[in-house]
One Martini backbone bead per residue (centre of mass of N, CA, C, O) as a GRO file, in nm:
protein
  111
    1UNK     BB    1  11.814  13.914   6.640
    2UNK     BB    2  11.574  14.047   6.454
    3UNK     BB    3  11.813  14.162   6.236
    4UNK     BB    4  11.867  13.859   6.172
    5UNK     BB    5  12.023  13.589   6.010
    6UNK     BB    6  12.025  13.244   6.053
    7UNK     BB    7  12.239  12.968   5.990
    8UNK     BB    8  12.258  12.616   5.920
    9UNK     BB    9  12.498  12.388   5.857
   10UNK     BB   10  12.545  12.032   5.787
   11UNK     BB   11  12.821  11.974   5.613
   12UNK     BB   12  12.951  12.225   5.789
   13UNK     BB   13  12.932  12.283   6.083
   14UNK     BB   14  12.745  12.595   6.105
   15UNK     BB   15  12.703  12.935   6.214
   16UNK     BB   16  12.539  13.191   6.054
   17UNK     BB   17  12.547  13.543   6.060
   18UNK     BB   18  12.304  13.796   5.908
   19UNK     BB   19  12.212  14.047   5.750
   20UNK     BB   20  11.960  14.179   5.556
   21UNK     BB   21  12.210  14.271   5.376
   22UNK     BB   22  12.399  13.996   5.339
   23UNK     BB   23  12.593  14.037   5.591
   24UNK     BB   24  12.860  13.908   5.761
   25UNK     BB   25  12.880  13.909   6.117
   26UNK     BB   26  12.909  13.589   6.191
   27UNK     BB   27  13.095  13.282   6.281
   28UNK     BB   28  13.008  12.955   6.410
   29UNK     BB   29  13.185  12.675   6.526
   30UNK     BB   30  13.081  12.388   6.654
   31UNK     BB   31  13.296  12.277   6.912
   32UNK     BB   32  13.370  11.959   7.079
   33UNK     BB   33  13.468  11.674   7.259
   34UNK     BB   34  13.164  11.594   7.337
   35UNK     BB   35  13.021  11.764   7.083
   36UNK     BB   36  13.021  11.675   6.780
   37UNK     BB   37  12.886  11.756   6.485
   38UNK     BB   38  12.751  11.577   6.225
   39UNK     BB   39  12.410  11.595   6.194
   40UNK     BB   40  12.243  11.878   6.162
   41UNK     BB   41  11.917  11.998   6.180
   42UNK     BB   42  11.824  12.202   6.422
   43UNK     BB   43  11.725  12.522   6.601
   44UNK     BB   44  11.768  12.722   6.892
   45UNK     BB   45  11.699  12.984   7.116
   46UNK     BB   46  11.738  13.105   7.419
   47UNK     BB   47  11.729  13.361   7.659
   48UNK     BB   48  12.072  13.353   7.643
   49UNK     BB   49  12.158  13.267   7.341
   50UNK     BB   50  12.153  12.986   7.318
   51UNK     BB   51  12.246  12.687   7.116
   52UNK     BB   52  12.016  12.446   7.000
   53UNK     BB   53  12.113  12.126   6.861
   54UNK     BB   54  12.028  11.887   6.670
   55UNK     BB   55  12.136  11.541   6.600
   56UNK     BB   56  12.079  11.293   6.393
   57UNK     BB   57  12.352  11.112   6.445
   58UNK     BB   58  12.380  11.130   6.774
   59UNK     BB   59  12.125  11.170   6.944
   60UNK     BB   60  12.122  11.477   7.010
   61UNK     BB   61  12.164  11.793   7.227
   62UNK     BB   62  12.353  12.072   7.150
   63UNK     BB   63  12.504  12.331   7.370
   64UNK     BB   64  12.571  12.674   7.282
   65UNK     BB   65  12.709  12.943   7.270
   66UNK     BB   66  12.697  13.245   7.095
   67UNK     BB   67  13.019  13.164   7.016
   68UNK     BB   68  13.040  12.823   7.004
   69UNK     BB   69  13.045  12.697   7.295
   70UNK     BB   70  13.053  12.423   7.479
   71UNK     BB   71  12.831  12.320   7.738
   72UNK     BB   72  12.614  12.085   7.653
   73UNK     BB   73  12.432  11.769   7.668
   74UNK     BB   74  12.138  11.580   7.556
   75UNK     BB   75  12.094  11.255   7.491
   76UNK     BB   76  12.040  10.946   7.345
   77UNK     BB   77  12.035  10.668   7.231
   78UNK     BB   78  11.708  10.543   7.248
   79UNK     BB   79  11.375  10.418   7.404
   80UNK     BB   80  11.373  10.598   7.627
   81UNK     BB   81  11.342  10.839   7.852
   82UNK     BB   82  11.544  11.087   7.695
   83UNK     BB   83  11.562  10.949   7.437
   84UNK     BB   84  11.699  10.934   7.083
   85UNK     BB   85  11.582  10.909   6.726
   86UNK     BB   86  11.659  11.134   6.519
   87UNK     BB   87  11.660  11.410   6.573
   88UNK     BB   88  11.487  11.727   6.472
   89UNK     BB   89  11.306  11.887   6.640
   90UNK     BB   90  11.291  12.231   6.789
   91UNK     BB   91  11.157  12.399   7.087
   92UNK     BB   92  11.070  12.675   7.323
   93UNK     BB   93  10.856  12.736   7.553
   94UNK     BB   94  10.741  13.012   7.738
   95UNK     BB   95  10.835  12.844   8.009
   96UNK     BB   96  11.129  12.688   7.892
   97UNK     BB   97  11.062  12.438   7.751
   98UNK     BB   98  11.193  12.162   7.593
   99UNK     BB   99  11.106  12.055   7.254
  100UNK     BB  100  11.147  11.720   7.112
  101UNK     BB  101  11.182  11.577   6.796
  102UNK     BB  102  11.144  11.213   6.692
  103UNK     BB  103  11.169  10.873   6.596
  104UNK     BB  104  11.055  10.773   6.847
  105UNK     BB  105  10.807  10.558   6.922
  106UNK     BB  106  10.770  10.607   7.235
  107UNK     BB  107  10.908  10.920   7.210
  108UNK     BB  108  10.863  11.159   6.996
  109UNK     BB  109  10.785  11.366   7.221
  110UNK     BB  110  10.983  11.589   7.421
  111UNK     BB  111  11.018  11.778   7.750
   0.00000   0.00000   0.00000
């Protein structure tokens, strides 16, 4: 919500939510057998409050519920369309499309 500050820790993959008065509201530890975060880079929330996190080392985007439950992932290491090499940036445009920036020389920005 607009009244919250969200922090992603990459050393011990965790999403922490704080109030503006610096009180911890909740902590979500994204875990999942299918998508264990290794080196998370950036995150964005979608319209359903799901958290999309780019993982620099796993070369994918992991999607979690607002409670930290693994939902699905997309992307893999590679040079083809839909593949990522060390994805870093992520955003969602007003139309709902997910935009991911990676070090892939053939497709550095993918929608």
